[in-house]
mmCIF file of C-alpha atoms and ligand atoms in Angstrom:
data_model
loop_
_atom_site.group_PDB
_atom_site.id
_atom_site.type_symbol
_atom_site.label_atom_id
_atom_site.label_comp_id
_atom_site.label_asym_id
_atom_site.label_seq_id
_atom_site.Cartn_x
_atom_site.Cartn_y
_atom_site.Cartn_z
ATOM 1 C CA ARG A 5 18.700 22.525 7.886
ATOM 2 C CA ASP A 6 19.363 21.638 11.511
ATOM 3 C CA GLU A 7 16.001 19.899 11.792
ATOM 4 C CA LEU A 8 16.589 18.009 8.568
ATOM 5 C CA LEU A 9 19.943 16.680 9.735
ATOM 6 C CA GLU A 10 18.375 15.640 13.034
ATOM 7 C CA GLU A 11 15.706 13.771 11.080
ATOM 8 C CA TYR A 12 18.402 12.063 8.966
ATOM 9 C CA LEU A 13 20.274 11.044 12.100
ATOM 10 C CA LYS A 14 17.127 9.610 13.675
ATOM 11 C CA ALA A 15 16.369 7.592 10.531
ATOM 12 C CA ALA A 16 19.939 6.297 10.355
ATOM 13 C CA VAL A 17 19.882 5.228 14.008
ATOM 14 C CA GLN A 18 16.588 3.419 13.567
ATOM 15 C CA VAL A 19 17.654 1.401 10.526
ATOM 16 C CA THR A 20 21.086 0.717 12.068
ATOM 17 C CA LEU A 21 19.470 -0.857 15.138
ATOM 18 C CA GLU A 22 17.245 -2.996 12.905
ATOM 19 C CA ALA A 23 20.259 -4.079 10.855
ATOM 20 C CA GLY A 24 22.176 -4.844 14.039
ATOM 21 C CA GLN A 25 19.487 -7.216 15.229
ATOM 22 C CA ILE A 26 19.612 -9.158 11.962
ATOM 23 C CA ILE A 27 23.406 -9.425 12.169
ATOM 24 C CA ARG A 28 23.321 -10.494 15.837
ATOM 25 C CA GLU A 29 20.841 -13.250 15.047
ATOM 26 C CA ALA A 30 22.797 -14.432 11.990
ATOM 27 C CA LEU A 31 26.222 -14.416 13.688
ATOM 28 C CA THR A 32 26.143 -18.011 14.859
ATOM 29 C CA SER A 33 24.112 -19.474 11.969
ATOM 30 C CA GLU A 34 25.589 -21.133 8.919
ATOM 31 C CA LYS A 35 26.536 -18.667 6.162
ATOM 32 C CA ARG A 36 26.955 -18.679 2.436
ATOM 33 C CA VAL A 37 30.399 -17.142 1.970
ATOM 34 C CA GLN A 38 31.721 -15.769 -1.300
ATOM 35 C CA THR A 39 34.971 -13.991 -2.097
ATOM 36 C CA LYS A 40 35.376 -10.576 -3.765
ATOM 37 C CA SER A 41 38.718 -8.890 -4.579
ATOM 38 C CA SER A 42 40.878 -11.570 -2.896
ATOM 39 C CA ALA A 43 40.576 -14.932 -1.149
ATOM 40 C CA ALA A 44 40.319 -13.070 2.177
ATOM 41 C CA ASP A 45 37.815 -10.418 1.006
ATOM 42 C CA LEU A 46 34.529 -12.011 2.045
ATOM 43 C CA VAL A 47 30.823 -11.393 1.621
ATOM 44 C CA THR A 48 27.780 -13.266 2.919
ATOM 45 C CA GLU A 49 24.084 -13.158 2.142
ATOM 46 C CA THR A 50 23.616 -11.156 5.375
ATOM 47 C CA ASP A 51 25.923 -8.344 4.122
ATOM 48 C CA GLN A 52 23.726 -8.075 1.016
ATOM 49 C CA LEU A 53 20.427 -8.392 2.885
ATOM 50 C CA VAL A 54 21.386 -5.719 5.416
ATOM 51 C CA GLU A 55 22.675 -3.326 2.752
ATOM 52 C CA ASN A 56 19.397 -3.721 0.803
ATOM 53 C CA LEU A 57 17.399 -3.072 3.974
ATOM 54 C CA ILE A 58 19.355 0.095 4.767
ATOM 55 C CA ILE A 59 19.202 1.483 1.223
ATOM 56 C CA SER A 60 15.508 0.710 0.699
ATOM 57 C CA THR A 61 14.535 2.165 4.098
ATOM 58 C CA LEU A 62 16.495 5.383 3.617
ATOM 59 C CA SER A 63 15.554 5.856 -0.033
ATOM 60 C CA ASN A 64 11.855 5.473 0.845
ATOM 61 C CA LYS A 65 12.234 8.221 3.417
ATOM 62 C CA PHE A 66 14.557 10.432 1.366
ATOM 63 C CA PRO A 67 13.942 9.700 -2.333
ATOM 64 C CA SER A 68 16.406 12.293 -3.668
ATOM 65 C CA HIS A 69 19.366 10.956 -1.684
ATOM 66 C CA ARG A 70 22.188 8.909 -3.206
ATOM 67 C CA PHE A 71 23.972 5.848 -1.861
ATOM 68 C CA ILE A 72 27.440 4.365 -1.797
ATOM 69 C CA GLY A 73 27.253 0.885 -0.296
ATOM 70 C CA GLU A 74 30.037 -1.670 0.020
ATOM 71 C CA GLU A 75 28.091 -4.495 -1.607
ATOM 72 C CA SER A 76 26.510 -2.282 -4.306
ATOM 73 C CA VAL A 77 30.005 -1.145 -5.306
ATOM 74 C CA ALA A 78 31.155 -4.793 -5.319
ATOM 75 C CA ALA A 79 28.226 -5.458 -7.680
ATOM 76 C CA GLY A 80 29.466 -2.777 -10.074
ATOM 77 C CA GLU A 81 27.958 0.541 -8.853
ATOM 78 C CA LYS A 82 30.170 3.609 -9.017
ATOM 79 C CA CYS A 83 31.818 4.973 -5.898
ATOM 80 C CA ILE A 84 31.618 8.685 -6.626
ATOM 81 C CA LEU A 85 30.749 11.431 -4.198
ATOM 82 C CA THR A 86 28.642 14.311 -5.552
ATOM 83 C CA ASP A 87 27.167 17.394 -3.851
ATOM 84 C CA ASP A 88 23.893 15.510 -3.292
ATOM 85 C CA PRO A 89 23.201 14.048 0.134
ATOM 86 C CA THR A 90 24.911 10.653 -0.058
ATOM 87 C CA TRP A 91 24.694 7.826 2.461
ATOM 88 C CA ILE A 92 27.928 5.845 2.712
ATOM 89 C CA ILE A 93 27.162 2.391 4.036
ATOM 90 C CA ASP A 94 29.056 -0.607 5.341
ATOM 91 C CA PRO A 95 26.351 -3.160 6.189
ATOM 92 C CA ILE A 96 28.766 -5.398 8.122
ATOM 93 C CA ASP A 97 32.157 -4.008 8.991
ATOM 94 C CA GLY A 98 34.163 -6.991 10.157
ATOM 95 C CA THR A 99 32.741 -9.501 7.674
ATOM 96 C CA CYS A 100 35.654 -11.886 8.268
ATOM 97 C CA ASN A 101 34.839 -11.847 12.010
ATOM 98 C CA PHE A 102 31.167 -12.363 11.136
ATOM 99 C CA VAL A 103 31.992 -15.387 8.951
ATOM 100 C CA HIS A 104 33.884 -16.949 11.851
ATOM 101 C CA GLY A 105 31.237 -16.080 14.456
ATOM 102 C CA THR A 106 33.658 -13.679 16.170
ATOM 103 C CA PRO A 107 31.442 -11.125 17.934
ATOM 104 C CA VAL A 108 33.288 -7.991 16.746
ATOM 105 C CA VAL A 109 31.102 -6.629 13.960
ATOM 106 C CA ALA A 110 29.452 -3.310 13.215
ATOM 107 C CA VAL A 111 27.046 -1.479 10.956
ATOM 108 C CA SER A 112 28.412 1.843 9.711
ATOM 109 C CA ILE A 113 26.387 4.609 8.054
ATOM 110 C CA GLY A 114 27.717 8.071 7.263
ATOM 111 C CA LEU A 115 26.058 10.961 5.445
ATOM 112 C CA SER A 116 27.835 13.401 3.190
ATOM 113 C CA VAL A 117 26.162 16.646 2.038
ATOM 114 C CA LYS A 118 27.968 18.841 -0.493
ATOM 115 C CA LYS A 119 30.934 16.482 -0.065
ATOM 116 C CA GLU A 120 31.120 17.288 3.684
ATOM 117 C CA LEU A 121 30.558 14.480 6.184
ATOM 118 C CA GLU A 122 27.699 15.614 8.405
ATOM 119 C CA LEU A 123 26.756 12.624 10.540
ATOM 120 C CA GLY A 124 27.809 9.119 11.410
ATOM 121 C CA VAL A 125 26.231 6.110 13.093
ATOM 122 C CA ILE A 126 28.190 2.975 13.985
ATOM 123 C CA TYR A 127 26.594 0.092 15.856
ATOM 124 C CA SER A 128 28.699 -2.576 17.507
ATOM 125 C CA CYS A 129 25.858 -5.070 17.270
ATOM 126 C CA VAL A 130 26.872 -7.774 19.722
ATOM 127 C CA GLU A 131 27.935 -5.522 22.589
ATOM 128 C CA GLU A 132 25.016 -3.247 21.650
ATOM 129 C CA LYS A 133 27.069 -0.067 21.625
ATOM 130 C CA LEU A 134 25.622 2.666 19.442
ATOM 131 C CA TYR A 135 28.108 5.376 18.433
ATOM 132 C CA THR A 136 26.660 8.540 16.931
ATOM 133 C CA GLY A 137 28.077 11.848 15.815
ATOM 134 C CA ARG A 138 26.749 14.989 14.146
ATOM 135 C CA LYS A 139 29.015 17.767 12.983
ATOM 136 C CA GLY A 140 29.028 20.528 15.591
ATOM 137 C CA HIS A 141 26.913 18.505 18.033
ATOM 138 C CA GLY A 142 29.330 16.056 19.672
ATOM 139 C CA ALA A 143 29.847 12.307 19.551
ATOM 140 C CA PHE A 144 28.227 9.785 21.856
ATOM 141 C CA CYS A 145 28.179 6.101 22.736
ATOM 142 C CA ASN A 146 24.783 4.994 24.046
ATOM 143 C CA GLY A 147 24.180 8.637 24.963
ATOM 144 C CA GLN A 148 27.513 9.131 26.816
ATOM 145 C CA LYS A 149 29.700 11.918 25.395
ATOM 146 C CA LEU A 150 32.948 10.675 23.844
ATOM 147 C CA GLN A 151 36.384 12.202 24.342
ATOM 148 C CA ALA A 152 39.459 11.000 22.450
ATOM 149 C CA SER A 153 42.843 10.424 24.105
ATOM 150 C CA THR A 154 45.041 13.445 24.924
ATOM 151 C CA GLN A 155 48.273 11.426 24.660
ATOM 152 C CA THR A 156 50.904 13.182 22.532
ATOM 153 C CA ASP A 157 53.833 10.774 22.941
ATOM 154 C CA LEU A 158 54.051 7.857 20.515
ATOM 155 C CA SER A 159 56.298 5.930 22.894
ATOM 156 C CA LYS A 160 53.346 5.800 25.321
ATOM 157 C CA ALA A 161 50.714 4.893 22.721
ATOM 158 C CA LEU A 162 48.443 1.917 22.253
ATOM 159 C CA ILE A 163 47.646 1.743 18.535
ATOM 160 C CA LEU A 164 45.072 -0.174 16.531
ATOM 161 C CA THR A 165 45.537 -1.235 12.921
ATOM 162 C CA GLU A 166 44.054 -3.721 10.451
ATOM 163 C CA LEU A 167 45.692 -6.038 7.953
ATOM 164 C CA GLY A 168 42.949 -5.708 5.329
ATOM 165 C CA SER A 169 42.267 -8.460 2.827
ATOM 166 C CA ILE A 170 45.246 -8.109 0.469
ATOM 167 C CA ARG A 171 47.449 -11.217 0.466
ATOM 168 C CA ASP A 172 50.009 -10.161 -2.126
ATOM 169 C CA PRO A 173 53.347 -11.050 -0.441
ATOM 170 C CA VAL A 174 54.989 -7.673 -1.105
ATOM 171 C CA ALA A 175 52.056 -5.711 0.349
ATOM 172 C CA VAL A 176 51.846 -8.062 3.353
ATOM 173 C CA LYS A 177 55.545 -7.483 4.004
ATOM 174 C CA MET A 178 55.006 -3.722 3.912
ATOM 175 C CA LEU A 179 52.142 -3.952 6.418
ATOM 176 C CA PHE A 180 54.434 -5.790 8.836
ATOM 177 C CA ASN A 181 57.267 -3.402 8.120
ATOM 178 C CA ASN A 182 55.086 -0.494 9.292
ATOM 179 C CA MET A 183 54.153 -2.366 12.464
ATOM 180 C CA GLU A 184 57.814 -3.108 13.094
ATOM 181 C CA ARG A 185 58.768 0.563 12.711
ATOM 182 C CA LEU A 186 56.111 1.625 15.241
ATOM 183 C CA LEU A 187 57.071 -1.111 17.713
ATOM 184 C CA LYS A 188 60.709 -0.033 17.499
ATOM 185 C CA VAL A 189 59.825 3.571 18.556
ATOM 186 C CA PRO A 190 58.841 1.818 20.945
ATOM 187 C CA ALA A 191 55.046 2.202 21.057
ATOM 188 C CA HIS A 192 53.329 0.473 23.984
ATOM 189 C CA GLY A 193 51.459 -1.907 21.709
ATOM 190 C CA ILE A 194 49.570 -2.637 18.513
ATOM 191 C CA ARG A 195 46.215 -4.454 18.427
ATOM 192 C CA ILE A 196 44.077 -5.797 15.583
ATOM 193 C CA VAL A 197 40.355 -6.382 16.193
ATOM 194 C CA GLY A 198 38.996 -6.897 12.656
ATOM 195 C CA SER A 199 36.727 -3.889 12.129
ATOM 196 C CA ALA A 200 38.164 -0.567 11.004
ATOM 197 C CA ALA A 201 34.945 1.273 11.925
ATOM 198 C CA LEU A 202 35.110 -0.090 15.467
ATOM 199 C CA ASP A 203 38.826 0.724 15.687
ATOM 200 C CA LEU A 204 37.917 4.316 14.906
ATOM 201 C CA CYS A 205 35.175 4.261 17.568
ATOM 202 C CA HIS A 206 37.840 3.134 20.055
ATOM 203 C CA VAL A 207 39.908 6.174 19.053
ATOM 204 C CA ALA A 208 36.864 8.426 19.575
ATOM 205 C CA ALA A 209 36.199 6.862 22.978
ATOM 206 C CA GLY A 210 39.830 7.273 24.076
ATOM 207 C CA ASP A 211 40.139 3.484 24.560
ATOM 208 C CA VAL A 212 43.299 3.663 22.440
ATOM 209 C CA ASP A 213 45.507 6.533 21.309
ATOM 210 C CA ALA A 214 45.511 6.002 17.564
ATOM 211 C CA PHE A 215 44.575 3.920 14.528
ATOM 212 C CA TYR A 216 46.087 3.703 11.071
ATOM 213 C CA GLN A 217 45.449 1.557 8.026
ATOM 214 C CA PHE A 218 46.268 1.218 4.353
ATOM 215 C CA GLY A 219 43.628 -0.570 2.277
ATOM 216 C CA LEU A 220 40.370 0.313 3.986
ATOM 217 C CA HIS A 221 37.466 1.857 2.060
ATOM 218 C CA CYS A 222 35.352 5.012 2.244
ATOM 219 C CA TRP A 223 32.501 3.064 3.898
ATOM 220 C CA ASP A 224 34.855 1.941 6.696
ATOM 221 C CA MET A 225 35.672 5.519 7.659
ATOM 222 C CA ALA A 226 32.867 7.897 6.550
ATOM 223 C CA ALA A 227 30.692 7.596 9.674
ATOM 224 C CA ALA A 228 33.743 7.371 11.909
ATOM 225 C CA ALA A 229 35.261 10.574 10.535
ATOM 226 C CA VAL A 230 32.393 12.542 12.104
ATOM 227 C CA ILE A 231 32.474 10.574 15.359
ATOM 228 C CA VAL A 232 36.254 10.896 15.813
ATOM 229 C CA GLY A 233 36.222 14.607 14.909
ATOM 230 C CA GLU A 234 33.374 15.359 17.304
ATOM 231 C CA ALA A 235 35.190 13.481 20.084
ATOM 232 C CA GLY A 236 38.102 15.898 19.739
ATOM 233 C CA GLY A 237 40.265 13.549 17.677
ATOM 234 C CA ILE A 238 41.591 13.919 14.168
ATOM 235 C CA MET A 239 41.744 11.851 11.008
ATOM 236 C CA ILE A 240 44.391 12.667 8.413
ATOM 237 C CA ASP A 241 46.050 11.131 5.391
ATOM 238 C CA THR A 242 48.946 8.725 5.999
ATOM 239 C CA ALA A 243 51.239 11.273 4.312
ATOM 240 C CA GLY A 244 50.136 14.013 6.729
ATOM 241 C CA GLY A 245 47.655 15.979 4.576
ATOM 242 C CA PRO A 246 43.906 16.255 5.074
ATOM 243 C CA LEU A 247 41.847 13.049 5.039
ATOM 244 C CA ASP A 248 40.892 11.917 1.538
ATOM 245 C CA LEU A 249 37.881 9.629 1.956
ATOM 246 C CA MET A 250 38.526 7.789 -1.322
ATOM 247 C CA SER A 251 42.275 7.292 -0.829
ATOM 248 C CA ARG A 252 42.033 4.013 1.137
ATOM 249 C CA ARG A 253 44.391 5.184 3.877
ATOM 250 C CA VAL A 254 44.097 6.961 7.182
ATOM 251 C CA VAL A 255 45.771 7.903 10.437
ATOM 252 C CA ALA A 256 43.431 8.725 13.320
ATOM 253 C CA ALA A 257 44.480 9.885 16.768
ATOM 254 C CA GLY A 258 43.356 11.853 19.783
ATOM 255 C CA THR A 259 45.962 14.522 19.081
ATOM 256 C CA LEU A 260 47.648 15.980 16.017
ATOM 257 C CA GLU A 261 51.066 15.430 17.634
ATOM 258 C CA MET A 262 50.354 11.698 17.892
ATOM 259 C CA ALA A 263 49.058 11.491 14.329
ATOM 260 C CA TYR A 264 52.140 13.229 12.919
ATOM 261 C CA GLN A 265 54.526 10.941 14.803
ATOM 262 C CA ILE A 266 52.754 7.936 13.273
ATOM 263 C CA VAL A 267 52.846 9.551 9.805
ATOM 264 C CA LYS A 268 56.627 9.903 10.205
ATOM 265 C CA GLU A 269 57.041 6.149 10.727
ATOM 266 C CA LEU A 270 54.678 4.901 8.001
ATOM 267 C CA GLN A 271 55.847 3.822 4.576
ATOM 268 C CA PRO A 272 53.117 3.905 1.938
ATOM 269 C CA VAL A 273 51.353 0.766 0.739
ATOM 270 C CA ALA A 274 49.697 1.438 -2.643
ATOM 271 C CA TYR A 275 46.028 0.618 -3.179
ATOM 272 C CA GLU A 276 43.715 1.555 -6.023
ATOM 273 C CA ARG A 277 41.468 4.465 -4.990
ATOM 274 C CA ASP A 278 37.782 3.831 -4.294
ATOM 275 C CA ASP A 279 36.754 6.378 -6.957
ATOM 276 C CA SER A 280 39.187 5.168 -9.618
ATOM 277 C CA THR A 281 36.564 3.578 -11.882
HETATM 278 C C1 LIG B 211 37.027 -4.497 6.425
HETATM 279 C C2 LIG B 211 37.316 -4.506 7.897
HETATM 280 C C3 LIG B 211 38.745 -4.921 8.114
HETATM 281 C C4 LIG B 211 39.702 -3.990 7.386
HETATM 282 C C5 LIG B 211 39.354 -3.927 5.913
HETATM 283 C C6 LIG B 211 37.911 -3.488 5.750
HETATM 284 P P1 LIG B 211 34.546 -5.266 5.782
HETATM 285 O O1 LIG B 211 35.692 -4.164 6.184
HETATM 286 O O2 LIG B 211 37.105 -3.254 8.480
HETATM 287 O O3 LIG B 211 39.070 -4.908 9.458
HETATM 288 O O4 LIG B 211 41.007 -4.481 7.515
HETATM 289 O O5 LIG B 211 40.220 -3.040 5.251
HETATM 290 O O6 LIG B 211 37.595 -3.350 4.390
HETATM 291 O O7 LIG B 211 34.978 -5.869 4.468
HETATM 292 O O8 LIG B 211 34.523 -6.275 6.865
HETATM 293 O O9 LIG B 211 33.330 -4.435 5.657
#
């Protein structure tokens, strides 16, 4: 089993690097942009091309494996996790950045086996940082071991979040309300970079103390859940329970104390679950 997982990780790294090169080259070219669930939920031909590349490469190597991919789900595929080995793929995390030529974009590939996340690969393609994690074997960035922050005090925290693509005025107000509550603690600061997967890599690397978001998807956090966990951090539900990959919400932090203090401040923003259809 150990050898198999190592083989899966190697295959995921290889295809991630290939995908990253395509994205890097396409970043400054003209794109065909379409919208999905809202006017700010974007997709380009490169998202689709890269997702097809990843799925065809991995399914050639591992024909019995299943796939959950952001653009396949947008095209009508189901988003259901089974006991079978399932690759959970975000071909471009940070598509809005990508559309604008902003160089903060990533490929994210996680693998679940028997509904447990076993490995994760996230590639920040422009800065060429490759984050990898395997359950029980540590998390790394370009081979360097990662260690999450040990900060336990929310009033000393730098926090990342994302606004997502919802533009419904009530939901937008609630997103800002949560930021306001955290700033009034007062946290040191809140930053938004435009890629939830990369935010979570920053938590794993200890670059920031925490991340939270309502409205992200399973493919934004599957790979990262392994990387953050292996870096000594934690990912939990915004209400304080265990992480639910399909729930579209998360709090991640270097310490449980930090995560719980954030949970205490957050007021829920409702999103339809990824596995609701
Ligand atoms: C999105 C990005 C964004 C976050 C959204 C995600 P995508 O992923 O991570 O920062 O706010 O919730 O869905 O659409 O660029 O793959």
